[in-house]
PDB file of C-alpha atoms and ligand atoms in Angstrom:
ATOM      1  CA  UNK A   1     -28.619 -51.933  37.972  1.00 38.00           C
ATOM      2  CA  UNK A   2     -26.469 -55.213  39.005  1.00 48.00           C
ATOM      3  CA  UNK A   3     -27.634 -58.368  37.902  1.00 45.00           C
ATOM      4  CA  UNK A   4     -27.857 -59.238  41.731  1.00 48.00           C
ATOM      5  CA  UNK A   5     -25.426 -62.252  43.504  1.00 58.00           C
ATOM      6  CA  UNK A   6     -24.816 -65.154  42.227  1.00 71.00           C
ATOM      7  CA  UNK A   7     -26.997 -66.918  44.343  1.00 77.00           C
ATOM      8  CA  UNK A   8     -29.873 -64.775  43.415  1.00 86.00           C
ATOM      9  CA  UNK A   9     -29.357 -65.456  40.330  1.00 90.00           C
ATOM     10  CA  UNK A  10     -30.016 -68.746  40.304  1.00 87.00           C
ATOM     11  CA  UNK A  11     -33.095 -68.491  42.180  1.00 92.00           C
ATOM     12  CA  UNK A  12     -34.707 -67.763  39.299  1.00 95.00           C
ATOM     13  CA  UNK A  13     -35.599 -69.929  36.360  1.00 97.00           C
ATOM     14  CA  UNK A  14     -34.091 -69.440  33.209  1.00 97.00           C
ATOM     15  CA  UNK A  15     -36.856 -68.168  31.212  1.00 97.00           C
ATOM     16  CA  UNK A  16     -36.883 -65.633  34.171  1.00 97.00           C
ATOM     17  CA  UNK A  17     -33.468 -64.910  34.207  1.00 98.00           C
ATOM     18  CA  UNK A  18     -33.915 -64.500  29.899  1.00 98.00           C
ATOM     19  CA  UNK A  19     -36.900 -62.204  30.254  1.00 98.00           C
ATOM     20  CA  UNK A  20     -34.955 -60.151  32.765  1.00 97.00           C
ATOM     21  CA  UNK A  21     -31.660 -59.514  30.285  1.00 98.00           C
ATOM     22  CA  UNK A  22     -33.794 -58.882  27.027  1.00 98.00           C
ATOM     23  CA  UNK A  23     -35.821 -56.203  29.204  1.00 98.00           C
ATOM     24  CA  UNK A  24     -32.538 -54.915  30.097  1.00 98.00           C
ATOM     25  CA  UNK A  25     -30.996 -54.458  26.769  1.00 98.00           C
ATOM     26  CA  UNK A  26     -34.313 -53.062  25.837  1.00 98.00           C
ATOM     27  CA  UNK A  27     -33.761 -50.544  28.211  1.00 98.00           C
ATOM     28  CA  UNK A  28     -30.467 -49.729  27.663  1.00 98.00           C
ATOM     29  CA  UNK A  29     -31.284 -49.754  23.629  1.00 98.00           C
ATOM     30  CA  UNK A  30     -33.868 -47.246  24.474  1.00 98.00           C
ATOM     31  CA  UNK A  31     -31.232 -44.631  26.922  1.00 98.00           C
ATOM     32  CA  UNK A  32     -29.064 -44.641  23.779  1.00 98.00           C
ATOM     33  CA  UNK A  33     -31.816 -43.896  21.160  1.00 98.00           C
ATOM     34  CA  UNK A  34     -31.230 -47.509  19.347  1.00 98.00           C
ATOM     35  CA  UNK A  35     -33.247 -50.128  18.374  1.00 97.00           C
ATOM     36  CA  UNK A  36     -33.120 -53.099  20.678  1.00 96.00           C
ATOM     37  CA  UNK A  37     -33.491 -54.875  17.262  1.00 96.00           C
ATOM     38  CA  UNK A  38     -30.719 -53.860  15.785  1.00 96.00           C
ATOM     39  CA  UNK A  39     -28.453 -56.026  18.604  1.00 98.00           C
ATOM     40  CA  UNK A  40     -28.081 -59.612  18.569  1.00 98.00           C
ATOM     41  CA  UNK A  41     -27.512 -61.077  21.775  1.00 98.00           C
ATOM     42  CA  UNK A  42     -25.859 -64.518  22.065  1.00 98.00           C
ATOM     43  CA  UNK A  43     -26.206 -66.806  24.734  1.00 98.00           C
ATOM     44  CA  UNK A  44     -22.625 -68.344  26.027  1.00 98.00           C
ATOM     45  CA  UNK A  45     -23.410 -71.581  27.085  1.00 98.00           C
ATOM     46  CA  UNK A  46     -20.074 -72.646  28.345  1.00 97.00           C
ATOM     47  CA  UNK A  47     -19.443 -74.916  30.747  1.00 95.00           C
ATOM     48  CA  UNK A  48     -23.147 -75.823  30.585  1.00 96.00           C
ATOM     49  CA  UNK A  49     -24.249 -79.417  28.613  1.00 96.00           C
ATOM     50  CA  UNK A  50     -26.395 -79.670  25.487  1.00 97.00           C
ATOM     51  CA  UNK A  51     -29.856 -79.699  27.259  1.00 97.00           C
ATOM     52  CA  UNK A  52     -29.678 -76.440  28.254  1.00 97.00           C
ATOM     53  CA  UNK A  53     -28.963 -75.208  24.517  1.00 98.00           C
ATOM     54  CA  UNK A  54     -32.424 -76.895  24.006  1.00 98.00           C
ATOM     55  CA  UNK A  55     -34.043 -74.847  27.009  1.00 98.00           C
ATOM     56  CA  UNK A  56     -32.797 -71.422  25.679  1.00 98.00           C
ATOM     57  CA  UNK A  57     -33.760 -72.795  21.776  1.00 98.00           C
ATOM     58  CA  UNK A  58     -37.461 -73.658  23.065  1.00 98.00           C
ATOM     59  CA  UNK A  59     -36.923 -70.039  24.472  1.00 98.00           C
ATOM     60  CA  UNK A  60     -36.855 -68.413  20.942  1.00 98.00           C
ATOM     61  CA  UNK A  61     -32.576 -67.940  21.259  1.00 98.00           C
ATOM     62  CA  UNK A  62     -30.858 -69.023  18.427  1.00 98.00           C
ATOM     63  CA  UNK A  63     -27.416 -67.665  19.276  1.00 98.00           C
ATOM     64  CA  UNK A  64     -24.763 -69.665  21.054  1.00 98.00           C
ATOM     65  CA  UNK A  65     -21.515 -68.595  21.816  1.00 98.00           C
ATOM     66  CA  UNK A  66     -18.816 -70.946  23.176  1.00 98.00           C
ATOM     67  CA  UNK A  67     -15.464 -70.664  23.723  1.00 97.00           C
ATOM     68  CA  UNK A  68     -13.512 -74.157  24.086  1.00 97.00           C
ATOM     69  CA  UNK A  69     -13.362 -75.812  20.825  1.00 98.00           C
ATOM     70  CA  UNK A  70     -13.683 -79.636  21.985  1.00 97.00           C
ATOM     71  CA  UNK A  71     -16.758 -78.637  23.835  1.00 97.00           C
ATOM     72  CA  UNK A  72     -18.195 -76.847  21.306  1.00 98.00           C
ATOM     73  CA  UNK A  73     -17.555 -79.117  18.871  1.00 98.00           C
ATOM     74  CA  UNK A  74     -19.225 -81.563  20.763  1.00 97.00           C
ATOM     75  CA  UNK A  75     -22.550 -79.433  21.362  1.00 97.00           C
ATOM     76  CA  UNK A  76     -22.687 -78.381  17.901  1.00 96.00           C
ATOM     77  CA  UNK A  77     -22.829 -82.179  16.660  1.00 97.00           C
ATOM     78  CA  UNK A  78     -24.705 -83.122  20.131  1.00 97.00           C
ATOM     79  CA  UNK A  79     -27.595 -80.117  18.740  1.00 98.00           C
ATOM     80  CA  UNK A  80     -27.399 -80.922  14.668  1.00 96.00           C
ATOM     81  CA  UNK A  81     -31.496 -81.032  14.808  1.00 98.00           C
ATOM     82  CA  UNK A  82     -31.196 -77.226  15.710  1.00 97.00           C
ATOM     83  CA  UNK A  83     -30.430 -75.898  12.050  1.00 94.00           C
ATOM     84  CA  UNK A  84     -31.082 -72.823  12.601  1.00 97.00           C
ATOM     85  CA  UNK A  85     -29.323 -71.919  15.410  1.00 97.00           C
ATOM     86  CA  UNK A  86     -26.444 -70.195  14.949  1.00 98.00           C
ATOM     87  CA  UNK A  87     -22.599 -70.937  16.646  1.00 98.00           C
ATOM     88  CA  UNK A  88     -20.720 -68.166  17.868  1.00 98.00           C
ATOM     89  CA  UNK A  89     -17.088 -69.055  19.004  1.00 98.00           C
ATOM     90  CA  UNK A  90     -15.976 -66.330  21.425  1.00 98.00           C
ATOM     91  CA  UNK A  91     -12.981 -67.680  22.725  1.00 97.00           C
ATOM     92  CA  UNK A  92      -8.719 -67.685  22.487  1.00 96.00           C
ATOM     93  CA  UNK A  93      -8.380 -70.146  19.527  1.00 97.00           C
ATOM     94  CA  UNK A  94      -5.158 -71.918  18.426  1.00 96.00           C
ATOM     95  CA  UNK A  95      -4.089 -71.781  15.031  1.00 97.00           C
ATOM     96  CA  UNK A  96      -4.083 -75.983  14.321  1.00 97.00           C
ATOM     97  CA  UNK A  97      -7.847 -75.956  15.750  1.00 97.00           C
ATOM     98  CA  UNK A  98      -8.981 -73.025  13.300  1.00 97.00           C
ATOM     99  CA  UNK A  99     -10.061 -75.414  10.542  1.00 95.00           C
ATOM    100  CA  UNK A 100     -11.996 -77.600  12.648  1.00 96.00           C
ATOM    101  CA  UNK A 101     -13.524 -74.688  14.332  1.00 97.00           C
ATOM    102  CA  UNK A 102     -14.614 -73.448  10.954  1.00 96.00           C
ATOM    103  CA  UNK A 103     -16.371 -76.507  10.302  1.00 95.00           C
ATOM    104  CA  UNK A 104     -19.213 -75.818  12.809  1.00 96.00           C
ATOM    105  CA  UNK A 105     -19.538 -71.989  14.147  1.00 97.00           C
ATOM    106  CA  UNK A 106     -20.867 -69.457  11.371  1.00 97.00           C
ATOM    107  CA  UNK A 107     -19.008 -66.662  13.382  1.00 98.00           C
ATOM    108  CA  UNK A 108     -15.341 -66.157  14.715  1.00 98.00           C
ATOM    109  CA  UNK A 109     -15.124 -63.840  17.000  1.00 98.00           C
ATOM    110  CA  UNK A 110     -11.811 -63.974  18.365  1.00 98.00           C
ATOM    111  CA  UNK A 111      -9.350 -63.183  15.179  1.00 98.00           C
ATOM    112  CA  UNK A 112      -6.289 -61.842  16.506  1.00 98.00           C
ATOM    113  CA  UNK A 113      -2.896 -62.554  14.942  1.00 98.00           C
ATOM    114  CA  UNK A 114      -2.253 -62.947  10.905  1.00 98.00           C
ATOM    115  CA  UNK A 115      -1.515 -67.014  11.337  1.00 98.00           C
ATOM    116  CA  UNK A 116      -4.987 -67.588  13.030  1.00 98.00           C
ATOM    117  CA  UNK A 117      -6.377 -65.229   9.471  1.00 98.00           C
ATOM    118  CA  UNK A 118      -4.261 -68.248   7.649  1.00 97.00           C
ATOM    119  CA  UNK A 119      -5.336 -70.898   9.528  1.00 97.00           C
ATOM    120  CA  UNK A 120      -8.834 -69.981   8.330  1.00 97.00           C
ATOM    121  CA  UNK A 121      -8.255 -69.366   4.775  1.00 94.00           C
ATOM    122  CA  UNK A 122      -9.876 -72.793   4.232  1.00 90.00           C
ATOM    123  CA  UNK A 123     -12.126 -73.536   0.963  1.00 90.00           C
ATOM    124  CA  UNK A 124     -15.757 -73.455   2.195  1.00 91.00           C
ATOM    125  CA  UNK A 125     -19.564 -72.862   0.795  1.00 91.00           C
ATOM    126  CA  UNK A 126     -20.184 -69.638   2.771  1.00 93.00           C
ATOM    127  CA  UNK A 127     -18.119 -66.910   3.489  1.00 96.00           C
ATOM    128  CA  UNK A 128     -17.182 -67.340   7.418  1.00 98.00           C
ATOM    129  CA  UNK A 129     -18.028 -64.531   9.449  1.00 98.00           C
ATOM    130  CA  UNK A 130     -15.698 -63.027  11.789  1.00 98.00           C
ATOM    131  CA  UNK A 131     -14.430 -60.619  14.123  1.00 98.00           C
ATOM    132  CA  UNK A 132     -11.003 -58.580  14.820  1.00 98.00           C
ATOM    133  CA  UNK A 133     -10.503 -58.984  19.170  1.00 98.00           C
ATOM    134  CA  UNK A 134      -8.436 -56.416  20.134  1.00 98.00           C
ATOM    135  CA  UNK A 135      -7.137 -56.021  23.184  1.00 98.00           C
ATOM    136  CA  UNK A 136      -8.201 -53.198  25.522  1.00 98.00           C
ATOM    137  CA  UNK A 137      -5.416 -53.792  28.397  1.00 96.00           C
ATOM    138  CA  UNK A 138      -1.719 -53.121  28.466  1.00 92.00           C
ATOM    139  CA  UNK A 139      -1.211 -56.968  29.314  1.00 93.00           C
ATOM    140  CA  UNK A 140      -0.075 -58.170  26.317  1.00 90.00           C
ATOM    141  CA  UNK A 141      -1.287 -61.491  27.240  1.00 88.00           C
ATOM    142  CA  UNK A 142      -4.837 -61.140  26.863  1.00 90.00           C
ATOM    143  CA  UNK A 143      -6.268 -62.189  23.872  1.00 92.00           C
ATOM    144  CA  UNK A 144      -6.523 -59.529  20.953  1.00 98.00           C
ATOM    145  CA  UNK A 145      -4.555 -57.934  18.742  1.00 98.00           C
ATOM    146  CA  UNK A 146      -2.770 -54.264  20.117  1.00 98.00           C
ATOM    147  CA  UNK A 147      -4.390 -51.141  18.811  1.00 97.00           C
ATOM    148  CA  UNK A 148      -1.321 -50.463  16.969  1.00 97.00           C
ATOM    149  CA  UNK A 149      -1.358 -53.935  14.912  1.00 98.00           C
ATOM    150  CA  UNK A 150      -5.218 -53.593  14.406  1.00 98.00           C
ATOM    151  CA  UNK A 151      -4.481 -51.925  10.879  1.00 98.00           C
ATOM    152  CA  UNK A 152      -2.345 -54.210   9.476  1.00 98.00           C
ATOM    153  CA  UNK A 153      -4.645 -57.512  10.934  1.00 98.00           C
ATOM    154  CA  UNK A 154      -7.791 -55.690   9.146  1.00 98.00           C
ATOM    155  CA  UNK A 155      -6.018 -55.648   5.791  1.00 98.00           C
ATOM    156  CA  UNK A 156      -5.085 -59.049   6.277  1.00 98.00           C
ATOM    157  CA  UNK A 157      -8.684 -59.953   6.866  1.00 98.00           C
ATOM    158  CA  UNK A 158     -10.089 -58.302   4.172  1.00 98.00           C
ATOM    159  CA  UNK A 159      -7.926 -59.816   1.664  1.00 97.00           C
ATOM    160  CA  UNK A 160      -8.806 -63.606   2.988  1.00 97.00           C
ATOM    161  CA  UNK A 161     -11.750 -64.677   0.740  1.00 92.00           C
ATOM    162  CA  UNK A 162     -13.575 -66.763   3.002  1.00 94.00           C
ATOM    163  CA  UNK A 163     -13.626 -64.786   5.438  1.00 98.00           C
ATOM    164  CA  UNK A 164     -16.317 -61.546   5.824  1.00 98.00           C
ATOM    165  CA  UNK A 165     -14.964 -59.566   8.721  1.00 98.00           C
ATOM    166  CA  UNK A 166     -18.315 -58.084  10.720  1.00 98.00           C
ATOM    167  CA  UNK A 167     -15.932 -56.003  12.979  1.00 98.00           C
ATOM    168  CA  UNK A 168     -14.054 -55.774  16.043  1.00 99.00           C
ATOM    169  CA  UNK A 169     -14.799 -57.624  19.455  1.00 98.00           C
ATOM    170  CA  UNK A 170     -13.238 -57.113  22.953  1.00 98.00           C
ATOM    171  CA  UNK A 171     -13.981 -57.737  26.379  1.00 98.00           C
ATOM    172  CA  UNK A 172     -13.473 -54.821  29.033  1.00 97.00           C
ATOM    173  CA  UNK A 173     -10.403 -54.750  31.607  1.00 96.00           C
ATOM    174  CA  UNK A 174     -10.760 -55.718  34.965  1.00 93.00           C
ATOM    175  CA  UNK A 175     -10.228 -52.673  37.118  1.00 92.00           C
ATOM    176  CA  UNK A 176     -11.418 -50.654  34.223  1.00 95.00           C
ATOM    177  CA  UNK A 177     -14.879 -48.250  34.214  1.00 97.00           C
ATOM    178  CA  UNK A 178     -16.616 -50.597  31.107  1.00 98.00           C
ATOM    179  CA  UNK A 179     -17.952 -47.849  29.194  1.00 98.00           C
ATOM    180  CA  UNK A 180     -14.575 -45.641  29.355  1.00 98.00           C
ATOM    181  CA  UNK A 181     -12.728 -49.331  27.476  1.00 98.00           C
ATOM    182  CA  UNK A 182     -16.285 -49.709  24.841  1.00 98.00           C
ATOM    183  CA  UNK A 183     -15.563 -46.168  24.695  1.00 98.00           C
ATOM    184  CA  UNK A 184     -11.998 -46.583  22.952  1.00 98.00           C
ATOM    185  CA  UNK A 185     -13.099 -49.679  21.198  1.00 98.00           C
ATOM    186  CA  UNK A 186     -15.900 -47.559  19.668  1.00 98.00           C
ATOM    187  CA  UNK A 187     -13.106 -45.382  18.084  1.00 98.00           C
ATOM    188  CA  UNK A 188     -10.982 -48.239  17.179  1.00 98.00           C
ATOM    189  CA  UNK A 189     -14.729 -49.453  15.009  1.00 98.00           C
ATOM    190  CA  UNK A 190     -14.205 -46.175  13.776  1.00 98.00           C
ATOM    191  CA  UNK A 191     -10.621 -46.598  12.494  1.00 98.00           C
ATOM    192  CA  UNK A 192     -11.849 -50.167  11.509  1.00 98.00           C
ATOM    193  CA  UNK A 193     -14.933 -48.770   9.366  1.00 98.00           C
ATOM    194  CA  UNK A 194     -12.728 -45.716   7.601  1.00 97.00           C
ATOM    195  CA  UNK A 195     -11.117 -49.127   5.905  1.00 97.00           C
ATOM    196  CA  UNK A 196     -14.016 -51.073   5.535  1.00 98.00           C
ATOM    197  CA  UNK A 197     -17.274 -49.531   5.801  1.00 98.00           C
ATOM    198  CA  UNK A 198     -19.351 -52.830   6.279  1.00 98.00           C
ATOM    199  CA  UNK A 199     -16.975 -53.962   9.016  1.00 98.00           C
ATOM    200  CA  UNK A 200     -19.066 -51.823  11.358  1.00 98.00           C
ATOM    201  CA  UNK A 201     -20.679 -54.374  13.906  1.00 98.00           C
ATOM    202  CA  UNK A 202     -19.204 -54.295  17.677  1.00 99.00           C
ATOM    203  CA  UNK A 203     -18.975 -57.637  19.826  1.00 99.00           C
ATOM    204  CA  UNK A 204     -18.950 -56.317  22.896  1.00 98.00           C
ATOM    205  CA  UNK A 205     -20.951 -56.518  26.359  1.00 98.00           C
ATOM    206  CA  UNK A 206     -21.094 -59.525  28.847  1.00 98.00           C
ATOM    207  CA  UNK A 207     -22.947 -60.212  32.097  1.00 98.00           C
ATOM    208  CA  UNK A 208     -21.917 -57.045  33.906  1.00 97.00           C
ATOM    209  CA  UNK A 209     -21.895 -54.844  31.102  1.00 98.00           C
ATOM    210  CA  UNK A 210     -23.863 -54.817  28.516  1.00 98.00           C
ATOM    211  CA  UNK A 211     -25.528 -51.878  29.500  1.00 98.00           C
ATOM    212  CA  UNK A 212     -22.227 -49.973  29.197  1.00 98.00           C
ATOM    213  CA  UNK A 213     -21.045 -51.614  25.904  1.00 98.00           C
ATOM    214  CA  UNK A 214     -25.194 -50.689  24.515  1.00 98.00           C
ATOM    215  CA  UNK A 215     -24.125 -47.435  25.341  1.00 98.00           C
ATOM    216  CA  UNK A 216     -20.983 -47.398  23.072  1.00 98.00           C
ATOM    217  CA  UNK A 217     -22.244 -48.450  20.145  1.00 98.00           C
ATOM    218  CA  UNK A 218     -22.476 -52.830  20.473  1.00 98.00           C
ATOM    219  CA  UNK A 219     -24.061 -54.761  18.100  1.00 98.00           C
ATOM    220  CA  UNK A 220     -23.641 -58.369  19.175  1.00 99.00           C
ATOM    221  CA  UNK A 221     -23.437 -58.966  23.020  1.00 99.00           C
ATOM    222  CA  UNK A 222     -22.023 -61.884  24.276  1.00 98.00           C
ATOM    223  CA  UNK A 223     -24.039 -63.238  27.600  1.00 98.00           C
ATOM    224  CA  UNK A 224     -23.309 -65.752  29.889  1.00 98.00           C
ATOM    225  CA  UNK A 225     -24.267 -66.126  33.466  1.00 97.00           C
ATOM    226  CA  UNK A 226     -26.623 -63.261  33.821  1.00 97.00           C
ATOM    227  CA  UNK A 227     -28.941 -65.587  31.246  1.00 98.00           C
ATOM    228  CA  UNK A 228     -27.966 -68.988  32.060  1.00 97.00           C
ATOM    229  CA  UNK A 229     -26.779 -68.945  35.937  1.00 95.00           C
ATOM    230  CA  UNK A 230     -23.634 -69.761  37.377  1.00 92.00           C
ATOM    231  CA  UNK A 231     -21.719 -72.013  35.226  1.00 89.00           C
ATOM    232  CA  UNK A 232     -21.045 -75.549  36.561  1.00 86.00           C
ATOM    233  CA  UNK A 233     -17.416 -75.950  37.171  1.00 78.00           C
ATOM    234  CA  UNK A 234     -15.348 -77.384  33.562  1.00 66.00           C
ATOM    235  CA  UNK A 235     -15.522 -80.355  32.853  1.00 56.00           C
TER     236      UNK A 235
HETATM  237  C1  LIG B   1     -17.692 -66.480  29.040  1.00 86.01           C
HETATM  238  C2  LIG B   1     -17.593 -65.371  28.064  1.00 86.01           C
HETATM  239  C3  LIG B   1     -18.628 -64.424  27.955  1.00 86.01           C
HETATM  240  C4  LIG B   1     -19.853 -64.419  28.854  1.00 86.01           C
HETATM  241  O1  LIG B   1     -19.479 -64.067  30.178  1.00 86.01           O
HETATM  242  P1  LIG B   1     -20.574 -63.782  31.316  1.00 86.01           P
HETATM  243  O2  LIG B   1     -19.842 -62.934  32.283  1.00 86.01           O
HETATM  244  O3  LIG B   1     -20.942 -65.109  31.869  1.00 86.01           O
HETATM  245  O4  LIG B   1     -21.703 -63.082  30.686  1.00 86.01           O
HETATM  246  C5  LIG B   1     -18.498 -63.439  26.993  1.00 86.01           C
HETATM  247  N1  LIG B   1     -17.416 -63.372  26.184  1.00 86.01           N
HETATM  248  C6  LIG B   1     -16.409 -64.270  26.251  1.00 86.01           C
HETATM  249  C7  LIG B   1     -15.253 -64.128  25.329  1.00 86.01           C
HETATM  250  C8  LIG B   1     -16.463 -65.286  27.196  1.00 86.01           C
HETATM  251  O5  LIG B   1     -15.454 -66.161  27.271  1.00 86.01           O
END
């Protein structure tokens, strides 16, 4: 089932629009004999100001995921009361922001080239979890690593001490059936596990297919609009 139209969408209020999505992934949990409890779902809050992070806290979420460091950084020192939420930064990050991004999010989910696995080798209390993207499209501009360089980047990981690689993340093609791309990123986890046995968490799932990426195995899903309406245009 679509999520609707946009429009639609924001029609309803966001508790709504929260109860809606969790009784999805319950759903979808339950077609692929899982647990509903063994997914976290994170709530991207892009584009959207600090107030609405309070909304979806007061809601029982605890999981944010952004993906622009200055306005994350921002929202995580706008939202310090919240200590036990939890930052999850989702998005293309450059190499001389990694350090500053470490300060703040608990979770990384966009590793994807050896300097960024440098960049992050930084001193800190708690190990920093993280994520290996990979990317699912022959466009080698889109953020992950290839399939073919996922090997060596997991190594590389795994012998970084601060950082605790959870497993792989990706977001599926455009023009692509979802579940056929979760499908080979499931078997990529695979590949991922036979080196690392606890790297065996999935970041996978948005909006439009979470369902799909349920289906194939996801552990974290990463949800924006289908929780918190259309996004307000960047500011
Ligand atoms: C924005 C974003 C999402 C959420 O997208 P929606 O379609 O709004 O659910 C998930 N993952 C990443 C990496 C994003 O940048």
């Amino acid at each position: 089932m679509p999520d609707g139209n946009d429009q639609a969408l924001d029609q309803l209020s966001l508790d709504e629009r929260l109860a809606r999505v969790r009784a999805g992934i319950t759903d979808a949990a339950s077609v692929a004999g899982r647990a509903a409890s063994e997914i976290t779902t994170i709530v991207v809050t892009k584009f959207h100001p600090a107030d609405l992070v309070r909304e979806l806290y007061a809601l029982g979420v605890r999981d944010f995921g952004e993906n622009r460091h200055q306005e994350a950084a921002a929202k995580a020192a706008d939202l310090s009361d919240l200590r036990d939420a939890t930052w999850h930064f989702v998005g293309q990050l450059q190499s001389k922001k990694a350090r500053q991004v470490a300060g703040y999010a608990s979770v990384v989910h966009s590793i994807d080239r050896a300097a960024l696995v440098t960049a992050l080798a930084v001193p800190r209390e708690v190990p920093l979890d993280c994520f290996v993207q990979i990317n699912l499209t022959d466009d080698p501009g889109r953020g992950g690593v290839a399939p073919d360089g996922l090997d060596e980047l997991v190594e590389r990981v795994l012998a970084t001490t601060p950082l605790n690689l959870l497993g792989v993340m990706a977001v599926a093609p455009l023009g692509e059936e979802p579940r056929r791309a979760f499908a080979r990123l499931r078997a990529l986890s695979d590949r991922v596990v036979a080196l690392a046995p606890e790297a065996n968490r999935i970041s996978a799932g948005m909006s439009h297919d979470y369902r799909e990426a349920i289906a194939e195995g996801a552990t974290h899903l990463r949800i924006g609009t289908a929780i918190t309406g259309n996004r307000p245009l960047p500011g």
